PDB file of C-alpha atoms in Angstrom:
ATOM      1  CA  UNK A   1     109.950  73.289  81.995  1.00  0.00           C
ATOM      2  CA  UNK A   2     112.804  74.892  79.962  1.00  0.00           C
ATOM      3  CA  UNK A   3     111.676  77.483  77.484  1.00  0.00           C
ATOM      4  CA  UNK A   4     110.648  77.735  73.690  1.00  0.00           C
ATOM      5  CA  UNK A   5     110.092  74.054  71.815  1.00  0.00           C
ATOM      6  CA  UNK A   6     110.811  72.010  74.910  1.00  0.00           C
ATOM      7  CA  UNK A   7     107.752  72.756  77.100  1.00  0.00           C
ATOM      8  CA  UNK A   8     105.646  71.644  74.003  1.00  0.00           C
ATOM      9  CA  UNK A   9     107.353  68.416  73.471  1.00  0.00           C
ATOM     10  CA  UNK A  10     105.089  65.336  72.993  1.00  0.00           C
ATOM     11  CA  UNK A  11     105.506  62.558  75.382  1.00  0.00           C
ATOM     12  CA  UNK A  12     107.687  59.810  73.039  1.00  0.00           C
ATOM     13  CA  UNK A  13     107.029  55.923  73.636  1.00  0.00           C
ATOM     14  CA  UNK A  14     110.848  55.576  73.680  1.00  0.00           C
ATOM     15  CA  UNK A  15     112.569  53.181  76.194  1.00  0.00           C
ATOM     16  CA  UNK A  16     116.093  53.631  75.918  1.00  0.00           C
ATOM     17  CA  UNK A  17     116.638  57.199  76.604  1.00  0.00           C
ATOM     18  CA  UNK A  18     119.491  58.978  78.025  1.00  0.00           C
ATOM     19  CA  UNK A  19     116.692  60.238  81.596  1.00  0.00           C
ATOM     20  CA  UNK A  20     115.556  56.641  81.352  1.00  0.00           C
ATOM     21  CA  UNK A  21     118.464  55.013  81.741  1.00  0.00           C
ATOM     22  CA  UNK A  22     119.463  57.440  84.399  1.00  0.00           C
ATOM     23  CA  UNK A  23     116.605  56.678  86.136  1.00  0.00           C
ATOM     24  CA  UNK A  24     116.863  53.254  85.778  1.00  0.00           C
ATOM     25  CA  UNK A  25     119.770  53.086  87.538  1.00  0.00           C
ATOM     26  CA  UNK A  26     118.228  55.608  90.315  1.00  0.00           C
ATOM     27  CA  UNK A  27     115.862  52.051  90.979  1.00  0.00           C
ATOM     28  CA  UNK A  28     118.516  49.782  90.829  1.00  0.00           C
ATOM     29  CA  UNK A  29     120.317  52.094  93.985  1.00  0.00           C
ATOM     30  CA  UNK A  30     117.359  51.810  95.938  1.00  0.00           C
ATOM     31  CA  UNK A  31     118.183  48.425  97.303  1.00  0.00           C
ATOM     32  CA  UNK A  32     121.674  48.994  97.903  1.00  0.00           C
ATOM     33  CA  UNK A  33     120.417  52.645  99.703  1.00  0.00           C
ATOM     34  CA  UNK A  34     117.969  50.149 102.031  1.00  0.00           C
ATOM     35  CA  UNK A  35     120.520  47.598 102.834  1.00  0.00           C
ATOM     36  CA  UNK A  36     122.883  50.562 104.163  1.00  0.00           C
ATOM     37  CA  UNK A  37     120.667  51.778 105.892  1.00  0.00           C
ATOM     38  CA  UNK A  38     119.532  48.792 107.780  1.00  0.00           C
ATOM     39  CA  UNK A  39     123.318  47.931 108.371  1.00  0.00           C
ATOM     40  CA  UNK A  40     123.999  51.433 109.737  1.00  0.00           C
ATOM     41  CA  UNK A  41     126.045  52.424 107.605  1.00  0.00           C
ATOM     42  CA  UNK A  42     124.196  56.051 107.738  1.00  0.00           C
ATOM     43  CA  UNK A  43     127.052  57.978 105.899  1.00  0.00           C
ATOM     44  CA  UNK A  44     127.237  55.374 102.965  1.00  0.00           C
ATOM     45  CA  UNK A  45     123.623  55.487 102.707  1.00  0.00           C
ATOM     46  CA  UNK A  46     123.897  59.216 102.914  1.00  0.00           C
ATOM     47  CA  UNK A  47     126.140  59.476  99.507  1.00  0.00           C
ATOM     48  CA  UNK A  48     123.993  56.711  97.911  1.00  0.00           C
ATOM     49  CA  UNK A  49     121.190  59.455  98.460  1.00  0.00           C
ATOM     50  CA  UNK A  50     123.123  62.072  97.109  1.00  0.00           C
ATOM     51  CA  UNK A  51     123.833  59.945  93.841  1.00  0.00           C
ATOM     52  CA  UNK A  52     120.581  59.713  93.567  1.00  0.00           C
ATOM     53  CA  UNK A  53     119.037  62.936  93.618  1.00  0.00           C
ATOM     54  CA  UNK A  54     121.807  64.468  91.077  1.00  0.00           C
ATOM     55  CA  UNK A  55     120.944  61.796  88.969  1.00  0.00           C
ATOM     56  CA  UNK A  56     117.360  62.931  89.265  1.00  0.00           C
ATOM     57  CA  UNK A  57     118.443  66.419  88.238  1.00  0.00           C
ATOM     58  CA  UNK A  58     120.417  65.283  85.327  1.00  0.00           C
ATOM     59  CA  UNK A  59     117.570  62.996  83.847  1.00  0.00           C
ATOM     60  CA  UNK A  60     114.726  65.745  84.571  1.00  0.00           C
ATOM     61  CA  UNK A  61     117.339  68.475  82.714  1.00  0.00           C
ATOM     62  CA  UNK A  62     118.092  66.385  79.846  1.00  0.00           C
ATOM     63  CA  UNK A  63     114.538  64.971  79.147  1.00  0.00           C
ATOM     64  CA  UNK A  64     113.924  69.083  78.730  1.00  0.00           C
ATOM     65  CA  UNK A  65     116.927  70.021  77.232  1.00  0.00           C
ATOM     66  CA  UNK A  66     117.265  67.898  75.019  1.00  0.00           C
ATOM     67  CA  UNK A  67     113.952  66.983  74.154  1.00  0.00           C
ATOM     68  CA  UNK A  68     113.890  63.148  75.337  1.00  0.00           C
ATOM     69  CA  UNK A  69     110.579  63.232  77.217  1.00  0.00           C
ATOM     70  CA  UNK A  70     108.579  60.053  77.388  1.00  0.00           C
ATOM     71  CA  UNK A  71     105.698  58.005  78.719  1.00  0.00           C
ATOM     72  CA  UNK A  72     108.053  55.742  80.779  1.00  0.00           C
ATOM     73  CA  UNK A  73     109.846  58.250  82.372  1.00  0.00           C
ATOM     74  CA  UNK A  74     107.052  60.409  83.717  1.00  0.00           C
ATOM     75  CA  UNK A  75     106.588  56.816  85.393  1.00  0.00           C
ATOM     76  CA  UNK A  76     109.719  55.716  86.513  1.00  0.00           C
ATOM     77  CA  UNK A  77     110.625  59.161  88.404  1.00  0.00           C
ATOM     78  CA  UNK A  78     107.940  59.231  90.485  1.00  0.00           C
ATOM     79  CA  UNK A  79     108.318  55.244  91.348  1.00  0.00           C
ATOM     80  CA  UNK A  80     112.256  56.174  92.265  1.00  0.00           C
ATOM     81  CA  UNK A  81     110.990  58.942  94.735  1.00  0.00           C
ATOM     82  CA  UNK A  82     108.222  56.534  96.267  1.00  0.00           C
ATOM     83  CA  UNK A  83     110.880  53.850  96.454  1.00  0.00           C
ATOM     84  CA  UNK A  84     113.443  56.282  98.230  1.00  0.00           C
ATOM     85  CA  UNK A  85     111.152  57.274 100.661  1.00  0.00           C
ATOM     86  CA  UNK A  86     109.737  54.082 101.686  1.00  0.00           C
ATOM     87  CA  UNK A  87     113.242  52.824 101.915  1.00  0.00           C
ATOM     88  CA  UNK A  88     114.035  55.829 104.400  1.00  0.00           C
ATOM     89  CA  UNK A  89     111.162  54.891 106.442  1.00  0.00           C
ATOM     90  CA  UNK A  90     111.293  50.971 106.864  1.00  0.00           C
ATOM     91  CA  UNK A  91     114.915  51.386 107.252  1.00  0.00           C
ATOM     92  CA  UNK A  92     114.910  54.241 110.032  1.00  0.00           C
ATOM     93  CA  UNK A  93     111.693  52.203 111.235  1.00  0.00           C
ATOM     94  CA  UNK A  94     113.853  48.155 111.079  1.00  0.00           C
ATOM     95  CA  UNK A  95     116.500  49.975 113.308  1.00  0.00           C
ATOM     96  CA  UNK A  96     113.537  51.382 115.514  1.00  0.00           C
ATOM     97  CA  UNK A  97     114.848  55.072 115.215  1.00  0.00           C
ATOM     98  CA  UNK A  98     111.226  55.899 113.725  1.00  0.00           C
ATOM     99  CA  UNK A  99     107.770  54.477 115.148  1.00  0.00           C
ATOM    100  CA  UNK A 100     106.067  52.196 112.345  1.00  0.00           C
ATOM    101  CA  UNK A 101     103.230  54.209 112.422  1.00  0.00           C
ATOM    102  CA  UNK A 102     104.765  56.231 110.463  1.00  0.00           C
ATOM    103  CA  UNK A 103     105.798  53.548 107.596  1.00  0.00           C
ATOM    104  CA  UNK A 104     101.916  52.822 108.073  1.00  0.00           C
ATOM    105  CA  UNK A 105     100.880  56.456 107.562  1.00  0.00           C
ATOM    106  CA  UNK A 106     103.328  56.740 104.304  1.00  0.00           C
ATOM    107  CA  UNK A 107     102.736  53.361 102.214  1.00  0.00           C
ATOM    108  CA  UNK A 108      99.121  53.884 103.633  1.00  0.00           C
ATOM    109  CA  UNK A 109      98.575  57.263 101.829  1.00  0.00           C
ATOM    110  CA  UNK A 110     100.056  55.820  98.421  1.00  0.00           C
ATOM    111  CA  UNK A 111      98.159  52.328  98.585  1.00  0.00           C
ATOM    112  CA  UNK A 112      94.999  55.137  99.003  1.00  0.00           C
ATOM    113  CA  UNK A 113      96.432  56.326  95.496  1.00  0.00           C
ATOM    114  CA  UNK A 114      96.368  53.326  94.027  1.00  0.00           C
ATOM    115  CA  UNK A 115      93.018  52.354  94.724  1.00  0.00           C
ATOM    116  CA  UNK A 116      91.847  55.603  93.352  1.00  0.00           C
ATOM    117  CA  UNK A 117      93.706  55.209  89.777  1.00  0.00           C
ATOM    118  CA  UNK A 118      92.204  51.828  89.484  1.00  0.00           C
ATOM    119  CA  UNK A 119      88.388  53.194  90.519  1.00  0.00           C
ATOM    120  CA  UNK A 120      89.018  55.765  88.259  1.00  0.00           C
ATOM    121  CA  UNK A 121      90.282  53.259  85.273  1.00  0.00           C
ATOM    122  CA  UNK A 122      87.132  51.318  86.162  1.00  0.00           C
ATOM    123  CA  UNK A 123      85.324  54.437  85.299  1.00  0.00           C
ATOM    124  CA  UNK A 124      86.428  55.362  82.329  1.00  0.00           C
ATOM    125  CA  UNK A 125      89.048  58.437  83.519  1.00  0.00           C
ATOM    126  CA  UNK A 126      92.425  58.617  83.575  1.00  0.00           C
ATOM    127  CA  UNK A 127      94.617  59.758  86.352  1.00  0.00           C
ATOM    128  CA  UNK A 128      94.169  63.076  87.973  1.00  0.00           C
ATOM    129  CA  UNK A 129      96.610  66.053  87.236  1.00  0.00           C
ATOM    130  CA  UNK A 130      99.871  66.714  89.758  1.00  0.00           C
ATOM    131  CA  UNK A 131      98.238  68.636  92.898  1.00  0.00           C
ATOM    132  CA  UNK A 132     100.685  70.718  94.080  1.00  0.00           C
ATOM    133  CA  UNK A 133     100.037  70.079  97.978  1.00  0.00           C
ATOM    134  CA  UNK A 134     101.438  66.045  97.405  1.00  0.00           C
ATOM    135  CA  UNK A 135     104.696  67.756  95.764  1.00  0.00           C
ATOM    136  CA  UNK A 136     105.327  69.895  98.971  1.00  0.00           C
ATOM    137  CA  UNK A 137     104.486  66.939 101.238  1.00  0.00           C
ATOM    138  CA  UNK A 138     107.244  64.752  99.093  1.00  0.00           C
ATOM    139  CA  UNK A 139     110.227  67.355  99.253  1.00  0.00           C
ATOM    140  CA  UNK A 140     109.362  67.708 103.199  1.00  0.00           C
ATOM    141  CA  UNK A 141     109.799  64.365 103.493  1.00  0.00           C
ATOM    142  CA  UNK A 142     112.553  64.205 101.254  1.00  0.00           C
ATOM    143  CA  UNK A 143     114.262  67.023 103.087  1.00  0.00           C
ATOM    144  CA  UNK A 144     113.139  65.270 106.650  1.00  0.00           C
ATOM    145  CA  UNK A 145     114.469  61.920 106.530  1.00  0.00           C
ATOM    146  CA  UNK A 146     117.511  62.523 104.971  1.00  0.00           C
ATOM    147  CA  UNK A 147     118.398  65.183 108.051  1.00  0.00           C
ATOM    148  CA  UNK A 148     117.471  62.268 110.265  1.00  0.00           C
ATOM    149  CA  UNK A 149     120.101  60.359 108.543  1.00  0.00           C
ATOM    150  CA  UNK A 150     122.368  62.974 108.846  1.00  0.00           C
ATOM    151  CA  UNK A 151     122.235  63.462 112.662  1.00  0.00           C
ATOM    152  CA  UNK A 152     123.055  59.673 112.471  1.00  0.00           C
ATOM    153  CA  UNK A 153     126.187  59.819 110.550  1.00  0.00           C
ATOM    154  CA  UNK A 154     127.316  63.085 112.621  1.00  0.00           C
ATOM    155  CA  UNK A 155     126.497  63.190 116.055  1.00  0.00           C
ATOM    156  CA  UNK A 156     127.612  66.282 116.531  1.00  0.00           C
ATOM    157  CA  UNK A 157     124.628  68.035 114.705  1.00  0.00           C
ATOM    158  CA  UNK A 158     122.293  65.610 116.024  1.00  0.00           C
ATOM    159  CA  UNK A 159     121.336  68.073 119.251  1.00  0.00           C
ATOM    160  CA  UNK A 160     120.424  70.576 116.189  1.00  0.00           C
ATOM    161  CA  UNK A 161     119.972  68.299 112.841  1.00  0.00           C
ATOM    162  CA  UNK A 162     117.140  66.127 114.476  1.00  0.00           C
ATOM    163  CA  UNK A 163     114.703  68.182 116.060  1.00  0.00           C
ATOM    164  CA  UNK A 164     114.153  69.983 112.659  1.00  0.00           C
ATOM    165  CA  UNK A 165     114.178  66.883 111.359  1.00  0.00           C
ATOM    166  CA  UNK A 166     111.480  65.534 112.758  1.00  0.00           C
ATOM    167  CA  UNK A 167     109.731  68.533 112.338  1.00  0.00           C
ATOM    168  CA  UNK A 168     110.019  68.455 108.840  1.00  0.00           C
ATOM    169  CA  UNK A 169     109.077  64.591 108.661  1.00  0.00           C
ATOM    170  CA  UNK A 170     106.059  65.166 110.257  1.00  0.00           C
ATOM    171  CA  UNK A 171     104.435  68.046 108.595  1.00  0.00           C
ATOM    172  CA  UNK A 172     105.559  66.651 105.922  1.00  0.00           C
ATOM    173  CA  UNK A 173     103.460  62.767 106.760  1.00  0.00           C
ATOM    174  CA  UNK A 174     100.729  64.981 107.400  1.00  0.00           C
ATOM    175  CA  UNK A 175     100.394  67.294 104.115  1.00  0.00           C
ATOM    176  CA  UNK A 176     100.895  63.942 102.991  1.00  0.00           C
ATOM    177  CA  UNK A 177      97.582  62.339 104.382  1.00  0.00           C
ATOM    178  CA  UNK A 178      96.156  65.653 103.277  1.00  0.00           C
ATOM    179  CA  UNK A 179      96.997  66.022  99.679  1.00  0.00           C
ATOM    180  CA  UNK A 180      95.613  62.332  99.897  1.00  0.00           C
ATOM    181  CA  UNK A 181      92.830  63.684 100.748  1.00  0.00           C
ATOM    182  CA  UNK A 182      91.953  66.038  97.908  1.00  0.00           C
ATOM    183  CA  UNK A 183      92.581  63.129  95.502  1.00  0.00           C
ATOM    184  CA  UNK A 184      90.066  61.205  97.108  1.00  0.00           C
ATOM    185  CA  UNK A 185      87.579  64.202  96.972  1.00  0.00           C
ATOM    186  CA  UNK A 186      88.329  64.621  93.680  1.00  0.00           C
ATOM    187  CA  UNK A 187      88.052  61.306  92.737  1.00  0.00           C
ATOM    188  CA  UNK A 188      84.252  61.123  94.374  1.00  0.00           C
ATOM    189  CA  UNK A 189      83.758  64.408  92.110  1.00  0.00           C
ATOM    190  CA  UNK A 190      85.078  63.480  89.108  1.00  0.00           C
ATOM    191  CA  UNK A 191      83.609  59.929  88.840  1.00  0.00           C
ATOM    192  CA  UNK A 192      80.354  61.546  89.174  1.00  0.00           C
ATOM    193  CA  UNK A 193      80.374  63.779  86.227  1.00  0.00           C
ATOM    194  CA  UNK A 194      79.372  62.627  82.552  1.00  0.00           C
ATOM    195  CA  UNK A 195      82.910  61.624  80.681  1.00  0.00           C
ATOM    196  CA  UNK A 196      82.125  64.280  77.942  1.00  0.00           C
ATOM    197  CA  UNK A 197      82.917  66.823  80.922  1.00  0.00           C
ATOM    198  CA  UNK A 198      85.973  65.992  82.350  1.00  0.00           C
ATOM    199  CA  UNK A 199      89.803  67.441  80.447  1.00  0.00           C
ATOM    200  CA  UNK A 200      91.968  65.354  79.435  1.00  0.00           C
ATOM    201  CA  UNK A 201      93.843  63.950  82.462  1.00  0.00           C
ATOM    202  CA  UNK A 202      97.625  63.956  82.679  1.00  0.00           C
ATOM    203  CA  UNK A 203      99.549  60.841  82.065  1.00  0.00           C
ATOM    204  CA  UNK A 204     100.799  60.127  86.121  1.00  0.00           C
ATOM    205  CA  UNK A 205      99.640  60.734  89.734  1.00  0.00           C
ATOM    206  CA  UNK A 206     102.060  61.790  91.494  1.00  0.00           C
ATOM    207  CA  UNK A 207     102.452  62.494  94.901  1.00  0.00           C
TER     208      UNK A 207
END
């Protein structure tokens, strides 16, 4: 968060913001990222990427700067990093340059997630707070699969590029599982306590 007022900003219930729109159109790239990618087109894909994740930055530094912070978008970014990654995946995995398992091991983790929120709706709770563990796990695999790319669209680096690549992707899959993990502990602990008890949540899970 930027300093003074903006770190204190309420959540609005606005729709058409400036970061909303931005990341509106972040979604609406994901299918054109996924179709590249399955086409091998690898260095298209790659700028479609790159799009992306500046228009990420812009949204998250205008929400702050300029105090446009809302319910919907502290939905829709998360969704546009889910949606990236599972796009990286199935596409990497269609062209069998990644095993499946891994897909599994990914949507797996975040269909965990969603079973959670909805136990915990059932319960009365809302969503657990940001755990910073899941946050690591998504810029490794945000950093991972994209270098996999990379080695695709220059071969050249691929001898260096896709080793650490796959490094990457893989510790990253697993702090994935992991930060999974601690949600589901803390879902077993919090749905246990009285409902006087437990803070006021935060309004998304992320990963």
């Amino acid at each position: 968060m930027s300093g003074n007022n903006t770190g204190q900003a309420q959540l609005s219930d606005r729709v058409f913001t400036v970061p909303n729109v931005l990341s509106f159109a972040r979604l609406l790239l994901v299918p054109v990222f996924l179709v590249l990618l399955i086409q091998g087109k690898d260095a298209a894909a790659l700028v479609v990427l790159v799009i992306s994740s500046v228009t990420d930055f812009l949204d998250g530094y205008i929400a702050r700067r300029f105090n446009q912070q809302s319910r919907l978008g502290q939905l829709l970014d998360p969704a546009a990093d889910r949606l990236y990654i599972f796009a990286a995946i199935i596409g990497l995995a269609w062209r069998d340059l990644v095993p499946w398992w891994i897909v599994a091991v990914v949507v797996g983790r975040d269909v965990l997630l969603l079973v959670l929120g909805v136990v915990l709706a059932n319960y009365g709770f809302g969503p657990l707070p940001v755990h910073l563990l899941g946050k690591v796990a998504t810029f490794a695999l945000f950093l991972g699969l994209p270098l996999i790319m990379l080695g695709l669209a220059v071969p050249e680096i691929a001898a260096f590029s896709q080793p650490v690549a796959w490094a990457i992707t893989l510790w990253g899959a697993f702090l994935y599982w992991w930060a999974g993990a601690i949600y589901l502990i803390e879902t077993l602990r919090v749905i246990r306590l009285p409902r006087a008890v437990v803070p006021r949540q935060s309004d998304t899970l992320e990963p």
